[in-house]
Coordinates of C-alpha atoms in Angstrom, one line a residue:
M1 CA 20.1 10.8 12.7
P2 CA 20.1 9.9 9.0
Y3 CA 16.3 10.1 8.5
A4 CA 16.2 13.7 9.6
F5 CA 18.1 14.7 6.4
R6 CA 16.1 12.4 4.1
F7 CA 12.8 13.9 5.2
T8 CA 13.8 17.6 5.5
P9 CA 11.8 18.7 2.3
L10 CA 8.7 17.1 3.8
F11 CA 9.1 18.7 7.2
V12 CA 9.8 22.1 5.6
A13 CA 6.6 21.8 3.6
L14 CA 4.7 20.9 6.8
A15 CA 6.2 23.8 8.7
A16 CA 5.5 26.3 6.0
T17 CA 1.8 25.8 6.5
M18 CA 1.8 26.3 10.2
P19 CA 1.3 30.0 10.7
Y20 CA -1.9 30.1 8.7
A21 CA -3.7 27.6 10.8
A22 CA -2.6 28.3 14.3
Q23 CA -5.6 30.3 15.6
A24 CA -8.1 28.0 13.8
D25 CA -6.5 24.9 15.4
E26 CA -6.7 26.5 18.8
D27 CA -10.3 27.6 18.4
K28 CA -11.6 24.2 17.3
A29 CA -9.8 22.1 20.0
D30 CA -12.4 19.6 21.4
G31 CA -10.6 19.0 24.6
F32 CA -8.8 15.8 25.8
I33 CA -12.0 14.2 27.2
E34 CA -14.7 16.0 25.2
G35 CA -13.1 14.9 21.9
S36 CA -12.3 11.3 22.8
T37 CA -13.8 8.2 21.3
L38 CA -13.9 4.5 22.2
N39 CA -14.7 2.0 19.5
L40 CA -14.9 -1.8 19.7
H41 CA -14.6 -4.2 16.8
F42 CA -15.4 -7.8 17.0
R43 CA -14.4 -10.1 14.1
N44 CA -15.3 -13.8 13.8
A45 CA -13.1 -15.4 11.1
Y46 CA -13.1 -18.9 9.5
F47 CA -10.5 -19.9 7.0
N48 CA -10.5 -23.2 5.1
R49 CA -7.6 -23.7 2.7
N50 CA -7.3 -26.9 0.6
E51 CA -3.7 -27.1 -0.7
R52 CA -4.1 -29.9 -3.2
N53 CA -0.4 -30.5 -3.8
T54 CA 0.9 -30.6 -0.2
D55 CA 0.9 -33.1 2.6
V56 CA -1.4 -30.9 4.8
R57 CA -4.2 -30.4 2.3
D58 CA -7.0 -29.5 4.7
K59 CA -6.0 -26.4 6.6
R60 CA -8.9 -24.8 8.6
E61 CA -9.0 -22.5 11.5
W62 CA -11.7 -20.5 13.2
G63 CA -11.2 -17.7 15.7
Q64 CA -12.8 -14.8 17.4
G65 CA -11.0 -11.4 17.6
A66 CA -11.8 -8.3 19.6
V67 CA -10.1 -4.9 19.2
A68 CA -10.8 -1.9 21.5
R69 CA -9.5 1.5 20.3
F70 CA -9.5 4.7 22.5
E71 CA -8.6 8.0 20.9
S72 CA -8.5 11.1 23.0
G73 CA -9.1 14.6 21.9
Y74 CA -6.4 17.3 22.5
T75 CA -5.7 19.6 25.4
P76 CA -6.5 23.3 24.6
G77 CA -3.7 25.6 23.3
V78 CA -1.7 26.1 20.2
I79 CA -0.1 22.7 20.6
G80 CA -2.5 20.1 21.9
L81 CA -1.6 16.9 23.7
G82 CA -3.4 13.6 23.3
L83 CA -3.3 9.8 23.7
D84 CA -4.3 6.8 21.7
A85 CA -4.5 3.3 23.2
H86 CA -5.7 -0.1 22.0
A87 CA -6.0 -3.7 23.2
M88 CA -6.5 -6.8 21.1
L89 CA -7.5 -10.4 21.9
G90 CA -7.6 -13.4 19.7
L91 CA -9.3 -16.7 20.7
K92 CA -9.1 -20.0 18.9
L93 CA -12.5 -21.6 18.4
D94 CA -11.3 -24.5 16.2
G95 CA -8.3 -25.7 14.3
G96 CA -6.4 -28.7 15.6
D97 CA -2.7 -29.3 15.1
G98 CA -3.4 -31.3 12.0
H99 CA -5.2 -28.4 10.4
A100 CA -3.0 -25.4 11.4
G101 CA -1.5 -22.9 9.0
T102 CA -4.2 -20.7 7.5
S103 CA -2.5 -17.6 9.0
I104 CA -5.3 -16.3 11.3
L105 CA -3.8 -18.0 14.3
P106 CA -0.1 -18.2 15.5
S107 CA 1.6 -20.5 13.0
E108 CA 3.3 -23.0 15.3
P109 CA 0.9 -25.9 16.1
G110 CA 2.4 -26.6 19.5
D111 CA 2.4 -23.0 20.6
K112 CA 0.1 -22.4 23.6
S113 CA -0.7 -18.9 22.3
R114 CA -2.6 -20.5 19.5
H115 CA -5.5 -20.9 22.0
A116 CA -5.4 -17.2 23.0
F117 CA -3.1 -14.4 22.1
S118 CA -3.3 -10.7 23.0
T119 CA -1.5 -7.4 22.8
A120 CA -1.9 -3.8 23.9
G121 CA -0.3 -0.6 22.9
G122 CA -0.6 3.2 22.7
A123 CA 0.7 6.3 21.1
I124 CA 1.3 9.9 22.4
K125 CA 0.2 12.5 19.9
L126 CA 0.7 16.3 19.5
K127 CA -1.4 18.5 17.2
G128 CA -0.9 22.1 16.1
F129 CA -1.2 24.1 12.9
D130 CA -3.1 21.3 11.2
T131 CA -0.1 19.1 11.8
E132 CA -0.3 15.9 13.9
L133 CA 2.6 13.9 15.3
K134 CA 2.1 10.4 16.8
A135 CA 4.8 8.3 18.5
G136 CA 4.2 4.7 19.7
D137 CA 2.1 1.9 18.3
L138 CA 0.5 3.0 15.0
F139 CA -2.2 1.8 12.6
L140 CA -0.9 2.7 9.2
T141 CA -2.5 2.6 5.7
N142 CA -0.6 3.9 2.7
P143 CA 0.8 2.3 -0.5
V144 CA 4.3 1.7 0.9
I145 CA 3.5 0.6 4.5
A146 CA 0.0 -0.6 5.2
G147 CA -0.9 -2.9 8.1
G148 CA -2.7 -6.2 7.2
E149 CA -6.4 -5.9 7.8
T150 CA -7.7 -9.1 6.1
R151 CA -7.2 -11.6 9.0
M152 CA -8.7 -11.8 12.5
L153 CA -6.8 -9.0 14.0
P154 CA -5.0 -5.9 12.4
Q155 CA -1.3 -5.4 12.1
T156 CA 0.4 -2.4 13.8
F157 CA 3.8 -0.7 13.7
R158 CA 6.0 0.9 16.3
G159 CA 7.6 4.2 15.5
F160 CA 6.4 7.7 14.7
A161 CA 4.3 9.3 12.1
L162 CA 3.7 13.0 11.1
S163 CA 0.9 14.3 8.9
N164 CA -0.4 17.7 7.8
T165 CA -3.7 18.7 6.2
S166 CA -3.4 22.5 6.0
I167 CA -4.3 22.6 2.3
D168 CA -7.8 21.4 1.5
G169 CA -7.6 18.1 -0.4
L170 CA -3.9 17.5 0.2
M171 CA -2.5 15.3 2.9
L172 CA 1.2 15.2 3.6
E173 CA 2.7 12.5 5.8
G174 CA 6.0 10.8 6.7
G175 CA 7.6 8.8 9.5
Q176 CA 9.8 6.0 10.6
V177 CA 8.9 2.6 12.1
S178 CA 11.3 -0.1 13.4
F179 CA 9.0 -2.9 14.6
T180 CA 5.7 -4.5 13.6
K181 CA 3.1 -6.5 15.5
P182 CA 1.8 -9.0 12.9
Y183 CA -1.9 -9.9 12.9
N184 CA -1.4 -13.5 14.2
Q185 CA 1.0 -13.0 17.1
S186 CA 1.2 -11.1 20.4
G187 CA 4.8 -9.7 20.3
H188 CA 6.7 -7.4 18.0
R189 CA 9.5 -8.2 15.5
R190 CA 11.6 -6.4 13.0
I191 CA 10.1 -5.5 9.7
D192 CA 10.8 -8.0 6.9
T193 CA 9.3 -8.6 3.4
Y194 CA 6.7 -11.0 2.2
Y195 CA 8.7 -12.9 -0.5
G196 CA 12.3 -12.3 0.4
D197 CA 14.5 -14.4 2.6
L198 CA 16.8 -12.2 4.7
Q199 CA 18.8 -15.3 5.9
G200 CA 18.9 -14.1 9.5
E201 CA 19.8 -10.4 8.6
K202 CA 17.5 -7.6 9.8
S203 CA 16.5 -4.2 8.5
K204 CA 16.7 -1.6 11.3
H205 CA 13.7 0.5 10.2
L206 CA 11.5 1.8 7.4
N207 CA 11.3 5.5 6.5
W208 CA 8.5 6.9 4.3
A209 CA 7.1 10.2 3.1
G210 CA 4.2 10.9 0.8
A211 CA 1.4 13.1 -0.5
S212 CA -2.2 12.2 -1.2
W213 CA -4.5 14.5 -3.3
S214 CA -8.3 14.4 -3.4
G215 CA -9.0 18.1 -3.9
T216 CA -10.1 17.9 -7.5
E217 CA -13.6 16.5 -8.1
N218 CA -13.5 12.9 -9.3
V219 CA -9.7 12.7 -9.2
T220 CA -7.4 11.1 -6.7
A221 CA -3.6 10.9 -6.9
N222 CA -0.8 9.7 -4.6
L223 CA 3.0 10.0 -4.6
Y224 CA 5.1 8.1 -2.0
A225 CA 8.6 7.1 -1.3
A226 CA 10.0 4.6 1.3
E227 CA 13.4 3.3 2.4
L228 CA 13.6 -0.2 4.0
K229 CA 17.1 0.2 5.3
D230 CA 19.7 -1.9 3.6
I231 CA 17.1 -3.6 1.5
W232 CA 15.3 -1.2 -0.9
N233 CA 14.1 2.2 -1.9
Q234 CA 10.6 2.0 -3.1
Y235 CA 8.6 4.7 -5.0
Y236 CA 4.9 4.7 -5.8
A237 CA 2.6 6.8 -7.9
D238 CA -1.1 6.5 -8.8
F239 CA -3.8 8.4 -10.6
D240 CA -7.5 7.6 -10.6
Y241 CA -10.3 9.5 -12.5
T242 CA -14.0 9.0 -12.6
Y243 CA -15.9 10.5 -15.6
V244 CA -19.6 10.8 -15.1
V245 CA -21.4 10.3 -18.4
N246 CA -24.9 10.8 -17.0
D247 CA -26.9 9.8 -13.9
L248 CA -26.6 6.1 -14.9
I249 CA -23.2 5.6 -16.4
S250 CA -19.6 6.5 -15.3
L251 CA -16.2 5.6 -16.6
N252 CA -13.2 5.0 -14.3
P253 CA -9.6 4.7 -15.6
G254 CA -6.7 4.4 -13.3
V255 CA -3.0 3.5 -13.0
H256 CA -0.7 2.3 -10.2
F257 CA 3.1 2.2 -10.5
Y258 CA 5.9 1.0 -8.2
H259 CA 9.7 1.3 -8.7
T260 CA 11.8 -0.8 -6.3
Q261 CA 15.6 -0.7 -6.2
D262 CA 18.1 -2.2 -3.7
T263 CA 20.0 0.1 -1.4
G264 CA 22.7 0.1 1.3
Q265 CA 23.9 -3.5 2.1
S266 CA 21.3 -5.0 -0.4
L267 CA 20.3 -7.7 2.1
L268 CA 18.0 -9.2 -0.5
G269 CA 20.5 -8.9 -3.4
K270 CA 20.2 -6.8 -6.5
I271 CA 16.7 -5.4 -7.1
D272 CA 15.6 -3.3 -10.0
N273 CA 11.9 -3.7 -10.4
N274 CA 9.2 -1.6 -12.2
T275 CA 5.7 -2.9 -11.6
Y276 CA 2.5 -1.3 -12.8
S277 CA -1.2 -2.0 -13.3
V278 CA -3.9 -0.2 -15.2
H279 CA -7.7 -0.6 -15.0
F280 CA -10.8 0.6 -16.7
T281 CA -14.2 0.3 -15.0
V282 CA -17.6 0.9 -16.6
A283 CA -20.4 1.4 -14.1
A284 CA -24.0 1.4 -15.2
G285 CA -26.6 1.6 -12.4
H286 CA -25.9 -1.1 -9.9
H287 CA -23.6 -3.0 -12.3
S288 CA -19.9 -2.5 -13.0
V289 CA -17.3 -4.2 -15.1
T290 CA -13.6 -3.8 -14.7
A291 CA -10.7 -4.9 -17.0
A292 CA -7.2 -4.7 -15.7
Y293 CA -3.7 -5.4 -16.9
Q294 CA -0.6 -5.7 -14.7
R295 CA 3.1 -6.0 -15.6
V296 CA 6.2 -6.8 -13.5
N297 CA 9.4 -5.6 -15.2
G298 CA 12.3 -7.1 -13.2
N299 CA 14.2 -10.3 -12.5
T300 CA 12.9 -10.5 -9.0
P301 CA 9.2 -10.5 -7.9
F302 CA 7.4 -7.4 -6.8
D303 CA 7.9 -7.5 -3.0
Y304 CA 6.3 -5.6 -0.1
I305 CA 6.2 -5.5 3.7
N306 CA 5.5 -9.0 5.2
L307 CA 1.9 -9.7 6.3
G308 CA 0.9 -6.2 5.2
D309 CA -1.5 -4.8 2.6
S310 CA 1.0 -2.3 0.9
I311 CA 0.4 -3.7 -2.5
Y312 CA -1.9 -1.3 -4.3
L313 CA -2.1 -3.2 -7.6
D314 CA -5.2 -4.2 -9.5
N315 CA -4.4 -7.9 -9.8
S316 CA -3.5 -8.6 -6.2
R317 CA -6.2 -11.2 -5.5
M318 CA -7.3 -13.3 -2.5
Y319 CA -4.6 -15.9 -3.1
S320 CA -2.1 -14.7 -5.7
D321 CA -0.6 -11.3 -6.3
F322 CA 0.4 -12.1 -9.9
N323 CA 3.8 -10.5 -9.1
A324 CA 6.3 -13.1 -10.3
P325 CA 9.5 -11.9 -12.1
N326 CA 8.6 -10.5 -15.5
E327 CA 4.9 -11.6 -15.1
R328 CA 2.1 -10.2 -17.3
S329 CA -1.4 -10.7 -16.1
W330 CA -5.0 -9.5 -16.8
K331 CA -8.2 -9.5 -14.9
L332 CA -11.9 -9.3 -15.7
Q333 CA -14.3 -8.5 -12.8
Y334 CA -18.0 -8.0 -12.5
D335 CA -19.6 -6.3 -9.4
Y336 CA -23.3 -6.0 -8.6
D337 CA -25.1 -4.1 -5.8
F338 CA -28.3 -5.9 -4.9
A339 CA -29.9 -2.6 -3.9
G340 CA -31.1 -2.7 -7.5
L341 CA -33.3 -5.6 -6.6
G342 CA -34.5 -4.0 -3.4
V343 CA -31.9 -5.6 -1.1
P344 CA -29.7 -2.7 0.1
G345 CA -26.5 -3.8 1.9
L346 CA -26.0 -6.9 -0.2
T347 CA -23.1 -6.7 -2.8
S348 CA -21.2 -9.3 -4.8
S349 CA -18.0 -9.5 -6.9
V350 CA -16.8 -12.2 -9.3
S351 CA -13.5 -12.1 -11.1
Y352 CA -11.1 -14.2 -13.3
S353 CA -7.4 -13.4 -13.4
R354 CA -4.6 -15.0 -15.5
G355 CA -0.9 -14.6 -15.5
E356 CA 2.1 -15.7 -17.6
A357 CA 5.9 -15.4 -17.2
D358 CA 9.2 -16.7 -18.5
L359 CA 10.9 -17.5 -15.2
T360 CA 14.1 -18.7 -16.9
K361 CA 14.9 -15.0 -17.4
A362 CA 14.6 -14.3 -13.7
T363 CA 17.5 -14.1 -11.3
Q364 CA 19.0 -17.5 -10.8
D365 CA 20.3 -16.5 -7.3
L366 CA 17.7 -18.3 -5.3
S367 CA 19.2 -17.5 -1.9
H368 CA 16.8 -14.6 -1.4
Y369 CA 13.8 -15.2 -3.7
A370 CA 13.2 -18.9 -4.0
Y371 CA 9.4 -19.2 -4.1
Y372 CA 9.2 -19.5 -7.9
N373 CA 10.4 -22.1 -10.4
P374 CA 13.5 -20.8 -12.2
E375 CA 13.0 -23.4 -14.9
G376 CA 9.6 -22.2 -15.7
K377 CA 9.9 -21.3 -19.4
N378 CA 6.2 -20.9 -20.0
A379 CA 4.8 -20.4 -16.4
K380 CA 1.1 -19.8 -16.3
H381 CA -1.5 -19.7 -13.5
W382 CA -5.1 -18.4 -13.0
E383 CA -7.5 -17.6 -10.2
R384 CA -11.3 -17.3 -9.8
D385 CA -12.7 -15.2 -7.0
L386 CA -16.2 -14.8 -5.6
D387 CA -17.1 -12.4 -2.8
V388 CA -20.6 -11.9 -1.3
K389 CA -21.1 -9.4 1.5
Y390 CA -24.2 -8.3 3.4
V391 CA -24.2 -5.3 5.8
F392 CA -27.3 -5.0 8.1
Q393 CA -28.9 -1.6 7.5
Q394 CA -30.9 -1.1 10.6
G395 CA -32.0 -2.6 14.0
D396 CA -29.9 -4.0 16.8
L397 CA -27.5 -5.5 14.2
K398 CA -27.0 -2.3 12.2
D399 CA -23.5 -2.2 10.7
L400 CA -22.8 -5.9 11.3
S401 CA -21.5 -7.4 8.1
V402 CA -21.1 -11.0 6.8
L403 CA -18.5 -11.6 4.1
V404 CA -18.1 -14.9 2.3
R405 CA -15.1 -15.3 0.0
Y406 CA -14.2 -18.2 -2.3
A407 CA -11.1 -18.6 -4.4
T408 CA -9.8 -21.2 -6.8
H409 CA -6.1 -21.0 -7.9
R410 CA -4.4 -23.3 -10.4
A411 CA -0.8 -23.2 -11.7
G412 CA 1.0 -25.0 -14.4
Q413 CA 4.1 -27.0 -13.7
G414 CA 6.3 -24.2 -15.1
Y415 CA 4.9 -21.8 -12.5
S416 CA 5.0 -23.9 -9.3
E417 CA 4.3 -27.4 -8.1
V418 CA 2.4 -26.5 -4.9
D419 CA 0.1 -23.7 -5.9
D420 CA -3.2 -25.6 -6.6
N421 CA -5.5 -24.2 -4.0
D422 CA -9.1 -23.9 -3.0
E423 CA -10.0 -21.5 -0.3
I424 CA -13.1 -20.2 1.5
R425 CA -13.3 -17.5 4.1
V426 CA -16.2 -16.4 6.2
I427 CA -15.7 -13.1 8.1
V428 CA -18.3 -11.5 10.4
D429 CA -17.5 -8.0 11.6
Y430 CA -19.4 -6.1 14.3
P431 CA -18.2 -2.6 15.0
L432 CA -19.5 -0.7 18.0
N433 CA -19.1 3.0 18.8
V434 CA -19.2 3.2 22.7
F435 CA -18.7 7.0 22.7

């Protein structure tokens, strides 16, 4: 199998740590039943999107989602066996055929599943020597493959994943997935990309491997690589540092970098893309101000897994990712924690982002990437975002949260003719730990 050779260095690194942790792993086994948990998550989501330049201007949908997740402990022994299982249900509360298309419900207006859609899945897991292997339906979150979490239900992937935590502060992981269950449908489908048109072709699987470091105080760093078969090889690196000036003030610089290059049959054409963002945050008490700059170097847009959240860039906003070919963008953001005014649990964020690109220099082969205007010599757009969130701190509603998000996006004719957009989202989350 090809992936076995690609990930041999990672598996060797994982195996090398095993002898040192064998007895400790066996001693701390919680047991299959004793170590199990059951969590419920209820999400009520309302999306209203006013697309000012399209025929269906008033898109609005409202739904109720429920997710149950069971995670067992492990059987005793050097190698423990366990089981994870989940079930999801989405119910339409509002959103007639004339208002469909916000993405929280199945997209086809005549589809009966728009009224109720559900799915269930599970994964078998093995653990030994601080190494865990899962095979089945997976919840994944890393810079090259992250399931979408911003809609009514989460996205999952089908395949296997391996992780190791033998070294304090270092997490190694890798795996392969072939199918995804998007957040607004019941069934699975092959993995595709957000912006690219595969024209009926399919990628068989995605392989990935990576390392995440948090073992140094106030420092985090990640290094990942992924292969979306016959489409691209994608590499990611980031570094984030927090310098504490005193009890009141801290400084936080950071950088994110992706390199994407076509591979195999190049089903999305030639790709040679370097995209990065840098940020600098000044936090003072309950206030913080962030400035960010982002740059796409390449004649295709920065692309990522469809419906997912694997875009770890500073200027990826509620509506736009500011990721057009050769785009340059900047962002200014202000955050405030109302605990400073005696209201713990209430937070807010407001930002303004602006991007500019010469799209005439982008690839003129629009068979795969056709979302942008290739005649846009001086393509500009901007977005304003406002988030207000409250998390109940105590009582029967403890941990219930209410998030209100508002975004305004405007684009010049050089950028696009259909990207003037006003959007409001209201998301109520209620997590429950059953045991």
